[in-house]
Coordinates of C-alpha atoms in Angstrom, one line a residue:
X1 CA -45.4 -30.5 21.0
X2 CA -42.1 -31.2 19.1
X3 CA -40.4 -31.5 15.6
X4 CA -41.5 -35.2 15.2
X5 CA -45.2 -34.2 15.8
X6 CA -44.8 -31.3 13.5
X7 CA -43.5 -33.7 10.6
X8 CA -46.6 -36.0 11.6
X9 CA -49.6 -32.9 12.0
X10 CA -48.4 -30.7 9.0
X11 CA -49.2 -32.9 6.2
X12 CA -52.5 -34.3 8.1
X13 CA -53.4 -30.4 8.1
X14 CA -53.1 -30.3 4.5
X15 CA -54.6 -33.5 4.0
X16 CA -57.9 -32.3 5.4
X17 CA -57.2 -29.3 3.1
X18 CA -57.1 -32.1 0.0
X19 CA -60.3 -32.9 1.2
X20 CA -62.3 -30.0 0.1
X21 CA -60.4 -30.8 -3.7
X22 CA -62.8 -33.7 -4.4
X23 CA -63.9 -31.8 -7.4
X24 CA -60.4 -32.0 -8.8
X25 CA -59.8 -35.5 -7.9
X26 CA -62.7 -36.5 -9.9
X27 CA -61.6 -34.3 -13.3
X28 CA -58.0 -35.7 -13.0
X29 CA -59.9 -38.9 -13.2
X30 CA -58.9 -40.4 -9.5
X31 CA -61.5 -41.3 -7.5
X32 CA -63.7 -39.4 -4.6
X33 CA -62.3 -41.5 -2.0
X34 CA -58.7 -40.8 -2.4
X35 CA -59.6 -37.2 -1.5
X36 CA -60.4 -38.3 2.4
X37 CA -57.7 -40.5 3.0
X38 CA -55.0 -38.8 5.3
X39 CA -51.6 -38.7 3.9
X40 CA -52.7 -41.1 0.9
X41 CA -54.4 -37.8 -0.8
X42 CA -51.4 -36.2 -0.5
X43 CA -49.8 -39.0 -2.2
X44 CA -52.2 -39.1 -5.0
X45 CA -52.0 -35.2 -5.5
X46 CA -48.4 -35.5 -6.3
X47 CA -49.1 -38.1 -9.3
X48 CA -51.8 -35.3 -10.0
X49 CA -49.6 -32.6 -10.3
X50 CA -46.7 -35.1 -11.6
X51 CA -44.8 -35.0 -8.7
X52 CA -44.0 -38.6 -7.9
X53 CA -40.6 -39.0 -7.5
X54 CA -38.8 -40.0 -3.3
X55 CA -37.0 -36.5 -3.3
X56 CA -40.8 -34.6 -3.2
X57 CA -41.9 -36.9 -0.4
X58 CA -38.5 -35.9 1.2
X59 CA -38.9 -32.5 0.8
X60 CA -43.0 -32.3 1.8
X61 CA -42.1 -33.8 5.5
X62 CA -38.4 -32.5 5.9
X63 CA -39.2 -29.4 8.6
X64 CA -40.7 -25.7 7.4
X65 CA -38.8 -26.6 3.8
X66 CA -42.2 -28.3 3.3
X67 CA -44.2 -25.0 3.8
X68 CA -42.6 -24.1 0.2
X69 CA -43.2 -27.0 -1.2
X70 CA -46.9 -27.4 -0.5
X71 CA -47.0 -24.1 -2.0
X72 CA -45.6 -24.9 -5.2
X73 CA -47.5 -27.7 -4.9
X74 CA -50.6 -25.5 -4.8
X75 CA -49.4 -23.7 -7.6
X76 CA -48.9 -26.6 -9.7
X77 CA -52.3 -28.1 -8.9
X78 CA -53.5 -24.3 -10.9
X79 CA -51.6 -25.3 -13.9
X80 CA -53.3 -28.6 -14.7
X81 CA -56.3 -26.5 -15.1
X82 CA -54.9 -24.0 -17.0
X83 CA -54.4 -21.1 -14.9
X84 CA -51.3 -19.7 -16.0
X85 CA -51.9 -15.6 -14.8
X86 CA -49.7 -14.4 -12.6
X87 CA -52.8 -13.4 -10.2
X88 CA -54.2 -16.7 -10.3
X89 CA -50.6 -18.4 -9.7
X90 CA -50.1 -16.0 -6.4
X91 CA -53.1 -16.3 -5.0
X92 CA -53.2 -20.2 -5.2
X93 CA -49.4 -20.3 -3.5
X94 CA -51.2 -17.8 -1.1
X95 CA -54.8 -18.3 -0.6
X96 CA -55.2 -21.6 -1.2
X97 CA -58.4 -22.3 0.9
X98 CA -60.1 -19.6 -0.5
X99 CA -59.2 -19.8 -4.0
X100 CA -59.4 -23.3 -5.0
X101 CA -63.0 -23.1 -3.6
X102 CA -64.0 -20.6 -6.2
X103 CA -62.2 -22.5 -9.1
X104 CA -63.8 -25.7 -8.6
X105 CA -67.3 -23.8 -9.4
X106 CA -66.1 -22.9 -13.0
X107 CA -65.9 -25.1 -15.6
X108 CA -62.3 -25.9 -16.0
X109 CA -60.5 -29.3 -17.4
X110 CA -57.7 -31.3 -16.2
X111 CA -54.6 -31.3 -18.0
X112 CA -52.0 -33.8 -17.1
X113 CA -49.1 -31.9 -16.7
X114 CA -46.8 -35.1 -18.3
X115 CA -48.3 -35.5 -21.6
X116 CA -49.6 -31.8 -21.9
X117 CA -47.3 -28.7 -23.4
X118 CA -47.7 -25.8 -21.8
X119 CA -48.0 -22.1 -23.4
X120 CA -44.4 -21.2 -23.7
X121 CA -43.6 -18.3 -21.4
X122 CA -41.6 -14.9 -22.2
X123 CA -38.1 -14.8 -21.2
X124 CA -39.5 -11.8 -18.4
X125 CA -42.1 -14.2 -16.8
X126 CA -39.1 -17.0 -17.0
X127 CA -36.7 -15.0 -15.3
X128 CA -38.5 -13.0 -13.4
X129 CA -40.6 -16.7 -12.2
X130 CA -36.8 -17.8 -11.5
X131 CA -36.0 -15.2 -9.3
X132 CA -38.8 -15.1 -7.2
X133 CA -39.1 -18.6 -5.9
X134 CA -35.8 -18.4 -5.3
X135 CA -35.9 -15.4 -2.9
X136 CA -39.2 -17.2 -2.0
X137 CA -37.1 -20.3 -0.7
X138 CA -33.9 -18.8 0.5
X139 CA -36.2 -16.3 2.3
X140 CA -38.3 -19.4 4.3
X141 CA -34.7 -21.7 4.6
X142 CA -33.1 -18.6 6.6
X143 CA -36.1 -17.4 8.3
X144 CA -37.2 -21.0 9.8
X145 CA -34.2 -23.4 8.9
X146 CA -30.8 -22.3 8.5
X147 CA -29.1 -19.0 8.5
X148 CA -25.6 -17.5 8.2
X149 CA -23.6 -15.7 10.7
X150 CA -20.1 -14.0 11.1
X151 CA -18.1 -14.3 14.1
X152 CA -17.1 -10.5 14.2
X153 CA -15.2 -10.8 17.9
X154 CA -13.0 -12.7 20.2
X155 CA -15.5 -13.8 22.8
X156 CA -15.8 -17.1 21.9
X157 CA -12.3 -17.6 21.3
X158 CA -11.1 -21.3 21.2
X159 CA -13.9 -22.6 20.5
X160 CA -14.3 -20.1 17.7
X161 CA -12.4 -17.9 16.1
X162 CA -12.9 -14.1 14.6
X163 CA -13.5 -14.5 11.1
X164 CA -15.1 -17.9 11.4
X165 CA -18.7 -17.9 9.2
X166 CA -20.7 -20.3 10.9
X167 CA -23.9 -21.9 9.9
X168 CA -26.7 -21.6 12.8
X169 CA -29.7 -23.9 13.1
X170 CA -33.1 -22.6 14.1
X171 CA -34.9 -25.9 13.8
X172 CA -33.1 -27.5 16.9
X173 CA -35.0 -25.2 19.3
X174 CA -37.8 -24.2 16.8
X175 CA -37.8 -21.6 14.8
X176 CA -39.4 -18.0 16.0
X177 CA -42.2 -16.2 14.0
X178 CA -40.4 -12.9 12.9
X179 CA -41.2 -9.8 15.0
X180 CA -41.0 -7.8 12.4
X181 CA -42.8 -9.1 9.3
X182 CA -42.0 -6.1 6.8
X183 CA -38.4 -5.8 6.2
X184 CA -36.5 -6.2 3.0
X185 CA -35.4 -10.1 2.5
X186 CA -31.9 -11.3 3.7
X187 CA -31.0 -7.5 5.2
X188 CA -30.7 -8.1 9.0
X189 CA -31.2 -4.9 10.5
X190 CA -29.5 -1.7 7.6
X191 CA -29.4 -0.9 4.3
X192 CA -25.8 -2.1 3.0
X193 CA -25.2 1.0 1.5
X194 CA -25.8 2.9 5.1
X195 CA -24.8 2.2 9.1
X196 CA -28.2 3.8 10.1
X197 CA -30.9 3.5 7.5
X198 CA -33.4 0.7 9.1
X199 CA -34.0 -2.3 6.4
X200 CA -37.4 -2.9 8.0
X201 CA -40.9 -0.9 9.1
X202 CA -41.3 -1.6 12.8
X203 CA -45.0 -1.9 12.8
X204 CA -46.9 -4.0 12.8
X205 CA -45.0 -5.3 15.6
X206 CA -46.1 -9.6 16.1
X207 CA -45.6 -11.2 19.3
X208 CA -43.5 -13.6 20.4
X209 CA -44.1 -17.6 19.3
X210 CA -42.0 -20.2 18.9
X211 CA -42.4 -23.1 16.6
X212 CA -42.1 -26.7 17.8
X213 CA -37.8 -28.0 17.4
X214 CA -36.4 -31.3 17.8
X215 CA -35.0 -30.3 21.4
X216 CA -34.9 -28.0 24.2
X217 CA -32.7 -25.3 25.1
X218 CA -29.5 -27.1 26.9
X219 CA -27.1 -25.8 29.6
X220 CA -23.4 -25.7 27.9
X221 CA -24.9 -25.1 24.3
X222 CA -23.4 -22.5 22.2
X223 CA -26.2 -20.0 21.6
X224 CA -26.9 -17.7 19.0
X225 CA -28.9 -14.9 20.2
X226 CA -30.4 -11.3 19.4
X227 CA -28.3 -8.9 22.1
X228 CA -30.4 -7.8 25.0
X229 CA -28.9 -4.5 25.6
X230 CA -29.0 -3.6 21.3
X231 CA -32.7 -2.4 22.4
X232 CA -31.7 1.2 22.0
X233 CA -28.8 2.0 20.3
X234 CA -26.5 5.8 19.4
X235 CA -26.9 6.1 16.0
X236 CA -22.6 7.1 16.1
X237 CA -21.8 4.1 17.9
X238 CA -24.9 1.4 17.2
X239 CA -24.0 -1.7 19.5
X240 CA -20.3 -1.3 19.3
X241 CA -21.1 1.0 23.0
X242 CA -24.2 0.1 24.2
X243 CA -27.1 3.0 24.7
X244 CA -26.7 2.7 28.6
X245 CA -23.0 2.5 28.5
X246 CA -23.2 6.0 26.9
X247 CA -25.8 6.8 29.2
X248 CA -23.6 5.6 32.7
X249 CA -20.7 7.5 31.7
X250 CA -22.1 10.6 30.0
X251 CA -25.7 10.9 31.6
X252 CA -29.2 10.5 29.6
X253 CA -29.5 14.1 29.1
X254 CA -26.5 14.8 27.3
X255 CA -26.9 11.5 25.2
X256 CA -30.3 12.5 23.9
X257 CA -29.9 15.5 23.3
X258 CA -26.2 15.7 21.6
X259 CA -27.2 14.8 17.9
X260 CA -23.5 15.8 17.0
X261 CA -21.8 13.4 19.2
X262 CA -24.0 10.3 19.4
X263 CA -26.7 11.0 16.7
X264 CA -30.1 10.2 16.7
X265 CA -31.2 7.8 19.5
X266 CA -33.0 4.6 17.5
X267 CA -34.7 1.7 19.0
X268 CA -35.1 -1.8 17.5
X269 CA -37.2 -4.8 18.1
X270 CA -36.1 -8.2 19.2
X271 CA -35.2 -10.0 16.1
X272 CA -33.6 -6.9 14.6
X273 CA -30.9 -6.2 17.5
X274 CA -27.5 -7.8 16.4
X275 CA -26.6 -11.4 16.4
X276 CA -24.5 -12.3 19.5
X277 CA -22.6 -16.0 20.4
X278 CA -22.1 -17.5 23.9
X279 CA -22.2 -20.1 25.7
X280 CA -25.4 -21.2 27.4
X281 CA -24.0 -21.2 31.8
X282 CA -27.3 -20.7 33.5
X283 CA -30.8 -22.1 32.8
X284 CA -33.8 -20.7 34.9
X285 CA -34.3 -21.2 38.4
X286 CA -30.4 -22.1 38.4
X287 CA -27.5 -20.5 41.0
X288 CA -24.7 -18.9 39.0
X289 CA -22.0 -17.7 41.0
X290 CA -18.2 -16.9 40.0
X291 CA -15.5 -17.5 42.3
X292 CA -11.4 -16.4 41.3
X293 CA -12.9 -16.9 37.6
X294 CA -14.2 -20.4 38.1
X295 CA -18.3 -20.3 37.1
X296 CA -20.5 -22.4 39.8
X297 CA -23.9 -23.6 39.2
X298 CA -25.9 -24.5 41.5
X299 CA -22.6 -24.9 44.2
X300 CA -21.1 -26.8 41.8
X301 CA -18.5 -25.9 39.5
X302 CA -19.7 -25.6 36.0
X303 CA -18.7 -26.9 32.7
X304 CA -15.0 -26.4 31.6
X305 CA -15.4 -25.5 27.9
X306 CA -12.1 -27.4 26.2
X307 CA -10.8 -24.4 24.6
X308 CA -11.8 -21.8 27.4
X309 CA -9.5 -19.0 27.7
X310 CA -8.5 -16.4 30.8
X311 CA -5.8 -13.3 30.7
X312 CA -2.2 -14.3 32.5
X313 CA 0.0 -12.1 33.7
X314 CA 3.5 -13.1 31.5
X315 CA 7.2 -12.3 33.3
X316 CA 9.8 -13.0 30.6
X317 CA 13.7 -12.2 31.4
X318 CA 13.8 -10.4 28.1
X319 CA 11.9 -6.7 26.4
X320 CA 9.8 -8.9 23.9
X321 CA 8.4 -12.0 22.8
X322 CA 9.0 -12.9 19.3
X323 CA 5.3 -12.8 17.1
X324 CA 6.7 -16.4 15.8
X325 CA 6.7 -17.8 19.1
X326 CA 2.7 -16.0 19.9
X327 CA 2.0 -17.4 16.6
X328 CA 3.4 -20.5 17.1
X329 CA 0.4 -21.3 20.9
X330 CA -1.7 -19.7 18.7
X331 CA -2.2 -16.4 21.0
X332 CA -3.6 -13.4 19.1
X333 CA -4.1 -11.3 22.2
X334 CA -2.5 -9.4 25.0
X335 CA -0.6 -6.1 25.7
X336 CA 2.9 -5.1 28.0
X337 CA 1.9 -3.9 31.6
X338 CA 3.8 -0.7 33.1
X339 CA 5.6 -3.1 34.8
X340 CA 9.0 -4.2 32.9
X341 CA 9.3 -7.1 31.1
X342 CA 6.0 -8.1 32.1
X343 CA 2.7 -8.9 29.5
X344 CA -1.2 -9.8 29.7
X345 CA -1.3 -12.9 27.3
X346 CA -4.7 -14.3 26.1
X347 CA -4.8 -18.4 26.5
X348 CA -6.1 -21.9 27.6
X349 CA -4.9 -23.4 30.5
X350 CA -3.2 -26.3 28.3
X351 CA -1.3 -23.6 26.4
X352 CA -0.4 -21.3 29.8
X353 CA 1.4 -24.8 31.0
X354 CA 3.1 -24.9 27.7
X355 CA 4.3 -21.5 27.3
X356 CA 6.0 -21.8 31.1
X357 CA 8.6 -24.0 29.7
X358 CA 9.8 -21.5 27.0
X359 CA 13.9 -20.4 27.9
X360 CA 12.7 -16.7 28.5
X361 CA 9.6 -17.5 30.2
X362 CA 10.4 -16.5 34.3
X363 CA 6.6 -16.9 35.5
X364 CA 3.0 -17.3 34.7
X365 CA 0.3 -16.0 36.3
X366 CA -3.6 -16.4 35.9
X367 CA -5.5 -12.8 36.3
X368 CA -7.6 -13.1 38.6
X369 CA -9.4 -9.5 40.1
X370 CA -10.1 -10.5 43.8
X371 CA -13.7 -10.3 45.5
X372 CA -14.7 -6.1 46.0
X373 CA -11.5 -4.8 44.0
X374 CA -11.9 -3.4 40.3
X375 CA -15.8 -2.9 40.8
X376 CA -17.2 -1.1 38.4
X377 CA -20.5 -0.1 37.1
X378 CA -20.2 -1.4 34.0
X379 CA -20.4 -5.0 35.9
X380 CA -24.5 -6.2 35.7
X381 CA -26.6 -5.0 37.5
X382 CA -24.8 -1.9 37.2
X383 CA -25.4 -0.7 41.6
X384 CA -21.9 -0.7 42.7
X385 CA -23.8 0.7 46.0
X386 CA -25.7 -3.0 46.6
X387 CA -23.2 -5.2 44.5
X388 CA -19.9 -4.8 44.4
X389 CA -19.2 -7.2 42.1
X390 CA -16.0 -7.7 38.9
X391 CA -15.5 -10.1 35.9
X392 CA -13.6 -12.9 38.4
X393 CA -16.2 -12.8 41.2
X394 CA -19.4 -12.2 40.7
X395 CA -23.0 -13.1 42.4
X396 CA -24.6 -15.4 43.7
X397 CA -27.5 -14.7 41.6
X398 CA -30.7 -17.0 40.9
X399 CA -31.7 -16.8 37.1
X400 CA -35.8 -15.5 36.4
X401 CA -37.4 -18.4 35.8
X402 CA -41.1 -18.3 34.1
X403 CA -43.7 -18.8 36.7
X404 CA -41.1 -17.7 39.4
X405 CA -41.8 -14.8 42.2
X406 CA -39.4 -12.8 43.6
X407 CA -39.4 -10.6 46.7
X408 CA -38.1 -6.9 45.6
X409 CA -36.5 -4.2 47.7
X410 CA -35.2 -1.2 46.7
X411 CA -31.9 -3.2 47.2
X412 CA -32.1 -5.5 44.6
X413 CA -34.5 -4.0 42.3
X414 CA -31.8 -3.5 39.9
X415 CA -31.5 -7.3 39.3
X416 CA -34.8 -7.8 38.2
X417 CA -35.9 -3.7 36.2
X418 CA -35.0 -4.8 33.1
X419 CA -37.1 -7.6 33.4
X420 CA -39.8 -6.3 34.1
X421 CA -39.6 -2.8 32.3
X422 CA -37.8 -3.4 29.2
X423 CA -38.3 -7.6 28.2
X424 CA -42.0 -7.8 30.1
X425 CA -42.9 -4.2 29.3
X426 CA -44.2 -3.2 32.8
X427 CA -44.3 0.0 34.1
X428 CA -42.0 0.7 37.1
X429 CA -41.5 3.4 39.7
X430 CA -39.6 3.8 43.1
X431 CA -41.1 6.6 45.2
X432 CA -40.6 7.3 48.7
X433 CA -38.3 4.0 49.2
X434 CA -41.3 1.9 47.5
X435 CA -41.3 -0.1 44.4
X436 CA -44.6 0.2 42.2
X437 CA -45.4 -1.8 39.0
X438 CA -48.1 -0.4 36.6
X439 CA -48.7 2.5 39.1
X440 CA -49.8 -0.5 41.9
X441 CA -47.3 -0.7 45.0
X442 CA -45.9 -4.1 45.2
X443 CA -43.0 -6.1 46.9
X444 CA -42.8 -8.9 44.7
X445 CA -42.7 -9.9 40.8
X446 CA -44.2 -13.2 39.2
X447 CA -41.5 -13.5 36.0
X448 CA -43.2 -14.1 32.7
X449 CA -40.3 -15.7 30.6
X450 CA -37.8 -17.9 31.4
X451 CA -34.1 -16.2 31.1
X452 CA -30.5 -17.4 30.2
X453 CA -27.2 -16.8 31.6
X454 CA -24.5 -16.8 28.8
X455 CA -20.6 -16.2 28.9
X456 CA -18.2 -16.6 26.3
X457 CA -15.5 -19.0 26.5
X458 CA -12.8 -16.6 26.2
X459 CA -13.6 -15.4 29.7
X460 CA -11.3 -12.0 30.0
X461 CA -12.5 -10.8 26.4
X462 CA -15.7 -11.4 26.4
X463 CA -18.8 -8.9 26.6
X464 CA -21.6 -11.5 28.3
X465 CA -24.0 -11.9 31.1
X466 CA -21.9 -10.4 33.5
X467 CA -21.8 -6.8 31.6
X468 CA -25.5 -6.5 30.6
X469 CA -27.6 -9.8 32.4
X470 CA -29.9 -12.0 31.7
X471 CA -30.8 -13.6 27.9
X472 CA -34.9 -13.6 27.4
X473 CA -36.0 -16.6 25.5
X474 CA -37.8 -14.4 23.0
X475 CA -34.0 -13.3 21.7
X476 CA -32.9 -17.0 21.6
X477 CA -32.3 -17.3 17.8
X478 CA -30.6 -21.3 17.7
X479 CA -27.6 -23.0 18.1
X480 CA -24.5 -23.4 15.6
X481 CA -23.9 -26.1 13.4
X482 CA -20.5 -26.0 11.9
X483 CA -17.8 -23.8 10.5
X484 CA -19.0 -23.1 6.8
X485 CA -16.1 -20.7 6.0
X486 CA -13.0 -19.1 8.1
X487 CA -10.4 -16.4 7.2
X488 CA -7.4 -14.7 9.1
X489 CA -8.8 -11.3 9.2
X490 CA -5.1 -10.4 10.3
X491 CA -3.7 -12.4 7.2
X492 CA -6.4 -12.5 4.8
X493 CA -5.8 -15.9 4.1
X494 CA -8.7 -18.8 4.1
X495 CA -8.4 -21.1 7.3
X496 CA -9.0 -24.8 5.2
X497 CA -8.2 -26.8 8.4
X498 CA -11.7 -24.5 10.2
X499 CA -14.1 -25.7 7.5
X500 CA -16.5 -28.2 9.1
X501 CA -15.6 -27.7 12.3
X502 CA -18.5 -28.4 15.2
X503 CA -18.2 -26.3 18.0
X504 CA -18.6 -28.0 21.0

């Protein structure tokens, strides 16, 4: 099912709804027939309610802004029979099928809305009537079509930049039904007033469903995203150090139970863990691998993002580089080594060429961490024991795929646990060297969603897949459209020439 048959179904749904509105039809002075004519009723309940101009067509099939619309639509369909209390206005916009039912049993006349005045209402009810659909449509454009987002880090670096605002698009892949219906409107996960107080009440909790897009989930798309690991989160440190970072380097015990240091221990559903951007490297069932810092997929090397950055090692025959000249490659990041005259500089591969030909420039080096050294536990899976793995090299690994089975031993369990513990919300144990899953002994797993593989372009700064795994398609949120604002957060100033911008 996709967007096009969405645009198509919707208004048929509501066109069989018309059809129960005969009596209307009839008092407006149109005939029965009209009433049971797909699409056409729809047309003729426009002129009804005196909605006949080409931007309310437009709006009643352009995608989940029509929702609104057929609300107001239902609440102006009220008014030409007089129903002007607030009650009666709310539960037409809301409970349409059941309340238009019971109206067409009283004895009410049609009033056409372009020749009739209507009872003049208090400056309140005008404001306060203002305000609400307003919230009402901003509240369904950002929840289903469009919403703002902030690029608070360096990860995607290039391709964009800290301090660009970007506008994201949930339609492309299709919207998700929010996990967590009660929350206050247009507060993503705090109050703004606090760094702890939650903005929402986590049940009832609603699973997860996806509404038909106009495409599918690409390989190489930028991807905005709810972040995996913001599950569980230290009050102190929220998802600035993940939960099991604290929890690798301090132990469990001491995390949980030091209020003082780390605060209270929260959890939060999907759609309330923080927005995160990457790009999209593996798709399900796909080989990722990375080899001296090139990504292979499927034994094949993978995209090369234009603007993708790496760390080089920078010898210069001098004790600085001049901020102009950083400035001037557009470099915002990097740090002197121990070693004299030597820096870590932050850029492309097109701007590492460029910067070797500056006078005080002796040599240019990518960083590259070679296969078993700087392994740390920090690098996904997070079992130095069975993978020794580092940002530069790193797998083979095969990506869940729905539908897939995989064999498990208590040597690679740690690829697939949160999988199945903490996305799939299965049980699971290890006891006596074997692995059991909702208390049943097992050596394999039969994946229930499909899973994502995403890095950032800027591939030494970036906290991605290869720190905390695999993406869920539950926490795929949709894919950026442009650059609606950008500002220096160094400077201050407004970046003009960022404005529009497509990332690519």
């Amino acid at each position: 099912m996709n967007m096009i048959l969405t645009i198509i179904l919707l208004p048929l749904i509501f066109s069989v709804f018309t059809m129960t509105c005969v009596t209307f039809f009839e008092k407006a002075g149109r005939k029965r027939i009209e009433a049971f004519i797909p699409y056409y009723n729809l047309h003729v309940l426009a002129k009804i309610i005196g909605w006949d101009k080409w931007w309310c067509y437009l709006l009643l099939v352009f995608p989940y802004m029509n929702f609104f619309m057929i609300m107001l639509m239902f609440i102006e369909l009220a008014k030409c029979f007089a129903r002007y209390d607030i009650g009666e206005i709310v539960a037409a916009a809301l409970f349409p099928y059941v309340y238009f039912p019971i109206l067409s049993g009283k004895d009410v006349k049609y009033h056409d809305p372009k020749t009739t005045v209507r009872p003049p209402k208090g400056w309140v009810r005008d404001w306060l009537d203002a305000i609400l659909w307003a919230v009402v449509a901003a509240f369904i454009v950002r929840t289903f079509v469009f919403e703002a987002y902030k690029i608070p880090s360096s990860s995607m670096e290039g391709t964009l930049l800290t301090g660009d605002h970007l506008m994201v698009s949930k339609i492309g892949y299709g919207p998700r039904i929010p996990n967590t219906p009660l929350a206050i409107p247009f507060m993503h996960n705090t109050l703004p007033w606090s760094k702890t107080a939650k903005s929402y009440i986590e049940h009832p909790q609603i699973g997860y469903h996806r509404l038909p897009g106009f495409t599918k989930i690409k390989r190489n798309d930028p991807i905005v995203f709810n972040f995996p690991a913001g599950d569980t989160l230290s009050e102190t440190y929220q998802s600035n150090v993940t939960y099991y970072q604290l929890v690798r380097a301090f132990g469990r015990d001491h995390v949980n139970n030091n209020k003082v240091q780390f605060g209270n221990i929260i959890t939060r559903p999907v759609d309330k863990r923080e927005n995160y951007v990457k790009r999209l490297i593996g798709m399900p069932g796909d080989k990722v691998q990375i080899i001296d810092g090139v990504v292979y997929i499927n034994d094949e090397i993978g995209y090369q993002p234009e603007h993708m950055q790496h760390n080089y090692f920078v010898k210069i025959n001098g004790t600085a580089i001049n901020q102009k000249i950083l400035d001037k490659f557009g470099i915002s990041e990097g740090y002197r080594t121990p070693v004299p005259n030597e820096f870590v500089l932050n850029m492309s591969a097109s701007t590492a060429e460029e910067f070797k030909k500056q006078p005080f420039v002796i040599e240019v080096t990518k960083a590259n961490a070679p296969a078993g050294t700087e392994v740390s536990q920090e690098i996904f899976p997070n079992d130095t024991l069975h993978f020794r793995w580092n940002v530069d090299n790193f797998g083979p690994i095969i990506i869940p795929q729905e539908g897939a089975t995989v064999q498990l031993t208590t040597e690679n369990i740690a690829l697939y646990e949160r999988c199945i513990t903490a996305y799939e919300h299965n049980s699971l144990e290890i006891k006596d060297g074997k692995i059991f899953i909702n208390g049943i002994e097992t050596d394999e797993y039969t994946f229930a969603m499909d899973y994502y593989w995403m890095m950032g372009d800027n591939r030494h700064n970036s906290q991605d897949s290869r720190f905390w795994g695999y993406v869920p398609v539950d926490h795929i949120i949709g894919t950026p459209l442009f650059v609606w604002l950008s500002r220096d957060l160094k400077s201050g100033k407004i970046r003009f020439d960022r404005f529009f911008k497509f990332p690519k």
